[in-house]
Short mmCIF file of C-alpha atoms in Angstrom, two decimals:
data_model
loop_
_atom_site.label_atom_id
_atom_site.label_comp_id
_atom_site.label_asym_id
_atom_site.label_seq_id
_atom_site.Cartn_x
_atom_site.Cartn_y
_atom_site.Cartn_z
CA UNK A 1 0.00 0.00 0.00
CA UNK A 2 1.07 3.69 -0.45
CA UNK A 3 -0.16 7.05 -0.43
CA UNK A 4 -0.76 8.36 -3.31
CA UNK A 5 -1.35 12.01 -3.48
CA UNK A 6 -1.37 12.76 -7.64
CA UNK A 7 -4.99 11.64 -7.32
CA UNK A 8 -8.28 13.78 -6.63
CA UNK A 9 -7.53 14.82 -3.06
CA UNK A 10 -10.61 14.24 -0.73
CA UNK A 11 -11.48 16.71 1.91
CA UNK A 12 -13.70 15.61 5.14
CA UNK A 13 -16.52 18.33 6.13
CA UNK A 14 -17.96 17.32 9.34
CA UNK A 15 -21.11 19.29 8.93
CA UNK A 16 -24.44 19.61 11.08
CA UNK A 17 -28.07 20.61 11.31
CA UNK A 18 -30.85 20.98 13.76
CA UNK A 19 -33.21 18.43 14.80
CA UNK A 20 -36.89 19.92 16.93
CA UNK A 21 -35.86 19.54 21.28
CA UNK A 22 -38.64 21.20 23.47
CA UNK A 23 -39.26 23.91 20.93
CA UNK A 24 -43.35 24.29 21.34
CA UNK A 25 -43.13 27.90 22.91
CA UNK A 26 -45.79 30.29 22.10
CA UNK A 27 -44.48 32.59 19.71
CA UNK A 28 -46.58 35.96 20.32
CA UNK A 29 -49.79 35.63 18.93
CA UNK A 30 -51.83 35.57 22.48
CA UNK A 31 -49.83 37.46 24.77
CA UNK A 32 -48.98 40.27 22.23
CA UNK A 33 -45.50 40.28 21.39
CA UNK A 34 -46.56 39.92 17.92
CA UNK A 35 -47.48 43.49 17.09
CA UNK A 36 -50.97 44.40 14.87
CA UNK A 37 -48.79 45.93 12.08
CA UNK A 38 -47.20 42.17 11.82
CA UNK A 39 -50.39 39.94 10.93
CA UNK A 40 -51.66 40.93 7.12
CA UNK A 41 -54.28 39.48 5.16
CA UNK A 42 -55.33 39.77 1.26
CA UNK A 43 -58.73 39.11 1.67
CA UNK A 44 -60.93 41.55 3.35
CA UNK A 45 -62.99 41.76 6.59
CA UNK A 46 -66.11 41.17 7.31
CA UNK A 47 -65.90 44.68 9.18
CA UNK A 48 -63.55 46.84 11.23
CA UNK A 49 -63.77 44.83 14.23
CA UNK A 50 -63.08 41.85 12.85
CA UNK A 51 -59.41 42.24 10.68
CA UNK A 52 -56.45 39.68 11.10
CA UNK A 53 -54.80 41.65 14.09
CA UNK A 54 -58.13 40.29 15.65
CA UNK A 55 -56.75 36.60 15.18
CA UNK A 56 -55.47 35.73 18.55
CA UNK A 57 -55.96 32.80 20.20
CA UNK A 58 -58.56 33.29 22.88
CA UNK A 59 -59.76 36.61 21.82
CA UNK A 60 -63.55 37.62 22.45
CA UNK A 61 -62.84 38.86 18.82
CA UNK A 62 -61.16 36.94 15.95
CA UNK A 63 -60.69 37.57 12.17
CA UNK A 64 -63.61 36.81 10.12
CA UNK A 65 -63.54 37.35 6.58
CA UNK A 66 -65.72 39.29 4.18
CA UNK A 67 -67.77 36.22 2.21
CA UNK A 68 -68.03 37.98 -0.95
CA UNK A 69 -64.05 38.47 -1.20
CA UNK A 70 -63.96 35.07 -0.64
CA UNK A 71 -65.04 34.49 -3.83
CA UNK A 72 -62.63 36.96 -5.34
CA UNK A 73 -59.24 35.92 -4.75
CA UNK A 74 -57.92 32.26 -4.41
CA UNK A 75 -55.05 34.25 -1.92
CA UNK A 76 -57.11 33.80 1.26
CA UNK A 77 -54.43 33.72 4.14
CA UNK A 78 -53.53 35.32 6.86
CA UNK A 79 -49.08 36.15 7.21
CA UNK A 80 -47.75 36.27 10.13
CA UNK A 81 -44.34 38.19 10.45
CA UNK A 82 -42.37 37.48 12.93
CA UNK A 83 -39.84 39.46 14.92
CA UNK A 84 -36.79 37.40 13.77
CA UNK A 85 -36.39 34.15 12.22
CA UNK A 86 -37.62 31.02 14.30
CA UNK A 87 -37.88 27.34 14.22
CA UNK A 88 -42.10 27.03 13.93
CA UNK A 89 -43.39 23.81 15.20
CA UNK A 90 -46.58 23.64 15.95
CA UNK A 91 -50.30 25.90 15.54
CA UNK A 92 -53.34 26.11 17.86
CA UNK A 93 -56.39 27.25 16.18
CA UNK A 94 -59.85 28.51 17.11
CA UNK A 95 -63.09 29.43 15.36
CA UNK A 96 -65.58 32.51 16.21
CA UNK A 97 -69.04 31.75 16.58
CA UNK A 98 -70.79 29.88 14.14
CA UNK A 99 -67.71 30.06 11.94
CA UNK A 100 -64.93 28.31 11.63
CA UNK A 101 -61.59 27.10 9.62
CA UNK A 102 -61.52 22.96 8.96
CA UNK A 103 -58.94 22.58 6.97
CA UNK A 104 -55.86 24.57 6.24
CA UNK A 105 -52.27 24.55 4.97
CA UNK A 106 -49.28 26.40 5.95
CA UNK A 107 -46.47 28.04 4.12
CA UNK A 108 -42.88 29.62 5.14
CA UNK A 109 -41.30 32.14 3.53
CA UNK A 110 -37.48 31.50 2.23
CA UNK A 111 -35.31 33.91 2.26
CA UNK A 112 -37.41 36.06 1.33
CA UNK A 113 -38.14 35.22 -2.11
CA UNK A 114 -40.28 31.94 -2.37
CA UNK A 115 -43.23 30.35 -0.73
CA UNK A 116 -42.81 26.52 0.44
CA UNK A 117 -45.23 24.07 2.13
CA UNK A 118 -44.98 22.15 5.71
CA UNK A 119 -44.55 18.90 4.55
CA UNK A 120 -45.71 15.41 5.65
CA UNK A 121 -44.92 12.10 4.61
CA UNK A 122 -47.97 9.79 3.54
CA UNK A 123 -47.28 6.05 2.41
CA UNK A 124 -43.93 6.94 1.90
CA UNK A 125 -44.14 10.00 -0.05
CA UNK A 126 -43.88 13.90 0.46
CA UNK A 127 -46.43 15.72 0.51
CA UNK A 128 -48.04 19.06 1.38
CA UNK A 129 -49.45 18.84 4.89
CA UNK A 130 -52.88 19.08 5.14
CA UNK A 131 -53.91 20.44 8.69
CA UNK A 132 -57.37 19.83 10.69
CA UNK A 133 -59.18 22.55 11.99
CA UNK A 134 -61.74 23.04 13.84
CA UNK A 135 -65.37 21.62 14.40
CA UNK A 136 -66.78 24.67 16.62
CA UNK A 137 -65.88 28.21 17.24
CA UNK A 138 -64.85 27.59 20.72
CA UNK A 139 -62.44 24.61 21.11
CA UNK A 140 -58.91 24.93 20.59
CA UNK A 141 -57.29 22.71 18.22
CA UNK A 142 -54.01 21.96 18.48
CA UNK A 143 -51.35 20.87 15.37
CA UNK A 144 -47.90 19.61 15.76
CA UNK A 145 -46.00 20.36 12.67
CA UNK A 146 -44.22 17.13 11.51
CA UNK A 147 -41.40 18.55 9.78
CA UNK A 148 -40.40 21.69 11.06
CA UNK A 149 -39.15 24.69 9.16
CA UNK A 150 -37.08 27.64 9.87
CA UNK A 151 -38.70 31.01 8.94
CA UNK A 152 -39.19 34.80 9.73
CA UNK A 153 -43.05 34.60 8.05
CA UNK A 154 -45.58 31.94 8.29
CA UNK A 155 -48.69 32.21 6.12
CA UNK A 156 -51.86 30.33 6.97
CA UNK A 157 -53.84 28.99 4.27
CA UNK A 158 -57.90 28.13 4.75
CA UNK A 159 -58.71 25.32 2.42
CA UNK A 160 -62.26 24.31 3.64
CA UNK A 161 -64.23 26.19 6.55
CA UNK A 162 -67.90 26.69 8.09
CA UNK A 163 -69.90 29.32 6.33
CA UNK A 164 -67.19 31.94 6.61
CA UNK A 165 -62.83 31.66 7.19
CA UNK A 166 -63.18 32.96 11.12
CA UNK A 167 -60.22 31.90 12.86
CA UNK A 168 -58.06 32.88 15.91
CA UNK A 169 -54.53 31.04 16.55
CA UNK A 170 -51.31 30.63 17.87
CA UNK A 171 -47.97 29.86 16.49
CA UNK A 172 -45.52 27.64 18.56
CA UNK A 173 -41.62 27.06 18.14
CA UNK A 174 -38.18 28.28 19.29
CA UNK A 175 -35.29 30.36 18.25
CA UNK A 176 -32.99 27.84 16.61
CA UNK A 177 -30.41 28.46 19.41
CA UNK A 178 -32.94 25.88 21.79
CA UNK A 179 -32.21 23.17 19.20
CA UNK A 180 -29.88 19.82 19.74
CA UNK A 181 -27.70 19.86 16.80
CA UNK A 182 -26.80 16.76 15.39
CA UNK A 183 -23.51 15.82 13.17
CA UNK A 184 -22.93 13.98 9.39
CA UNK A 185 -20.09 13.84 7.85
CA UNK A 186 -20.26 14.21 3.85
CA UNK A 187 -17.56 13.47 1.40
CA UNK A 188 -16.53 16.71 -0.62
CA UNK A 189 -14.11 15.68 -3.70
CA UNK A 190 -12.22 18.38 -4.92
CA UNK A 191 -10.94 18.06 -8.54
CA UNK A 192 -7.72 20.00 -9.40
CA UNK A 193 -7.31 21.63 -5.89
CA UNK A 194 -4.79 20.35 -3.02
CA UNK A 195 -5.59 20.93 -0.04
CA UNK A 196 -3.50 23.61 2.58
CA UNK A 197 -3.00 24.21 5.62
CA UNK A 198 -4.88 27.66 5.15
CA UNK A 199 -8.05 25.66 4.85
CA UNK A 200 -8.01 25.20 8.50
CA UNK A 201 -8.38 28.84 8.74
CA UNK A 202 -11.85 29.95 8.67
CA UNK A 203 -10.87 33.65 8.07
CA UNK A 204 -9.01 32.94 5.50
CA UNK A 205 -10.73 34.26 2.11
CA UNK A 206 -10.18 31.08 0.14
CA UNK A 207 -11.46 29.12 3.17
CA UNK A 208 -14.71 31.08 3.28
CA UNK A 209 -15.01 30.63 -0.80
CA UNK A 210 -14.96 27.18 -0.78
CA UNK A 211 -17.38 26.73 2.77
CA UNK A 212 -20.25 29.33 0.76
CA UNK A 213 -19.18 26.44 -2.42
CA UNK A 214 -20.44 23.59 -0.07
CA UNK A 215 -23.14 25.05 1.63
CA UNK A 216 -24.67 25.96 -1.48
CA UNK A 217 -24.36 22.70 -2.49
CA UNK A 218 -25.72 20.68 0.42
CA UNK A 219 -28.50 23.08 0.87
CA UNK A 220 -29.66 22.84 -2.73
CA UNK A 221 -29.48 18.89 -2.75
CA UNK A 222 -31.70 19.03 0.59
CA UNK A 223 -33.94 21.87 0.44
CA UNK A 224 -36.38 19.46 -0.36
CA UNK A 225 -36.34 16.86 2.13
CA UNK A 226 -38.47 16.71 4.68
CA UNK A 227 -37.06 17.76 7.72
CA UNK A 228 -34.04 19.68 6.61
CA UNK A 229 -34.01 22.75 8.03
CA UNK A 230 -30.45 24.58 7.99
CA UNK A 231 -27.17 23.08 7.96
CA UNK A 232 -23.53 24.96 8.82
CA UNK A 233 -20.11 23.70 8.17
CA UNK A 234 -17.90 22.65 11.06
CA UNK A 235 -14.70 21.91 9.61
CA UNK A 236 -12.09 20.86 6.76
CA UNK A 237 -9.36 18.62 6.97
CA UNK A 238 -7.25 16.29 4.48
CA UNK A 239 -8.56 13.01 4.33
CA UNK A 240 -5.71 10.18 3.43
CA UNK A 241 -6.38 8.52 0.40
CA UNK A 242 -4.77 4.79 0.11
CA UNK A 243 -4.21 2.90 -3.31
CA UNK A 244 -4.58 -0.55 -3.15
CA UNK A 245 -3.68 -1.32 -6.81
CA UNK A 246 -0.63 -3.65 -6.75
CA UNK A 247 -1.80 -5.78 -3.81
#
C-alpha cells in the first residue's frame, strides 16, 4: 500500500443541522408580542372589528372574513411576520361563533423570495401537509408540525371552513439556538485543488469561498427533504487517500 497524493484529493466536512428539542413555545400571537402591524391578510374583513390583528388565540374577537371576497381571490391567508427568524413547530387554532376554519395549509417564507409548504410524509411519499381545523368556534385545536421549518413569516392557508374563514390562533416554536444539533459527515471531492494548511483557517478568504461552495451545495441537494431545516459547516481537513492497486 502507499499514499498516493497525484490523485483527486478528498477533503472531510464534518457538517451539522438541527433536529426539533422542546421547541413548542408560544411565539406571540396571544400574549402580544406579535405586534398588529405584523399579521396581514389579502382578503378583506367582514368589518372593522373583525381584521387579522383580531386573530389571537382566545380573543372575544377573531378575524372573520368578508364572504363575498372570498369568492374573489384564491389568496385567502392570513401572514404572520415574525420578529426574527424562528424554528415554527406547531399551531393552535380557534373558530368565532358559528364560523370556523376545517382545513388549512401552511407556508414559510425563504429567504425572502419563495413560498414553500410544511410537509408530511404519507405512504412513503412527500407531501403538502394538510392540517385539521376546527369543528366549533370555541375549542382549541391543536397541530404539531411534523417537519419543522425555519422562517421569519408563516402564512396560513384556509382550504375548507364553516360558512365563513373565522379563525383565531397561535404559532408555537423556538429560536434555533434551543435546538440539539446533530452531526454527518459528507464526502466533498475536490478536482484539481490540493488541499492547505490555510483551509483550516476559517478567516481565511479562500477558506470562506470554498465553505459558501459547499453550503450551497448541500442546501440545494436538501432543500427538499423533509425535515431539513439549515445546515452549517464545522470543519475541513485532508482526508488520506490509500491505493490498493498492486496488492
Amino acid at each position: 500500500m502507499k499514499s498516493d497524493n497525484r490523485k483527486p484529493q478528498h477533503w472531510k466536512v464534518a457538517g451539522r443541522a438541527a433536529t426539533q428539542f422542546e421547541c413548542e413555545m408560544p411565539l406571540g400571537m396571544e400574549n402580544g408580542k406579535i405586534s398588529d402591524a405584523e399579521i396581514e391578510t389579502e382578503t378583506n374583513s367582514f368589518d372593522a372589528n373583525s381584521g387579522p390583528e383580531k386573530a389571537r388565540l382566545r380573543s372575544p374577537t377573531g378575524y372573520r372574513a368578508d364572504p363575498e371576497a372570498l369568492n374573489q381571490t384564491l389568496l385567502n391567508y392570513i401572514l404572520v411576520k415574525l420578529p426574527k427568524e424562528m424554528i415554527v413547530t406547531g399551531i393552535a387554532t380557534q373558530g368565532l361563533g358559528k364560523e370556523w376554519v376545517k382545513k388549512f395549509e401552511l407556508l414559510a417564507d425563504k429567504n425572502q423570495s419563495e413560498l414553500i409548504s410544511f410537509k408530511d410524509v404519507v405512504n412513503g411519499t412527500t407531501l403538502k401537509k394538510k392540517f385539521k381545523g376546527n369543528t366549533d368556534g370555541d375549542s382549541i385545536v391543536f397541530n404539531s408540525v411534523p417537519f419543522p421549518l425555519k422562517t421569519a413569516e408563516v402564512y396560513i392557508h384556509p382550504t375548507d371552513w364553516h360558512k365563513n374563514i373565522a379563525l383565531r390562533f397561535e404559532i408555537y416554536g423556538c429560536e434555533p439556538l434551543n435546538l440539539i444539533d446533530y452531526y454527518f459527515t459528507v464526502w466533498l471531492e475536490v478536482l484539481g485543488t490540493k488541499f492547505s494548511l490555510k483551509y483550516m483557517d476559517r478567516d481565511d478568504v479562500d477558506t470562506k469561498n470554498m465553505e459558501i461552495e459547499l453550503l450551497n451545495q448541500v442546501e440545494k441537494y436538501l432543500q427538499n427533504v423533509a425535515g431539513f431545516i439549515s445546515v452549517e459547516l464545522d470543519r475541513f481537513r485532508l482526508e488520506t487517500i490509500i491505493d490498493t492497486e498492486g496488492l
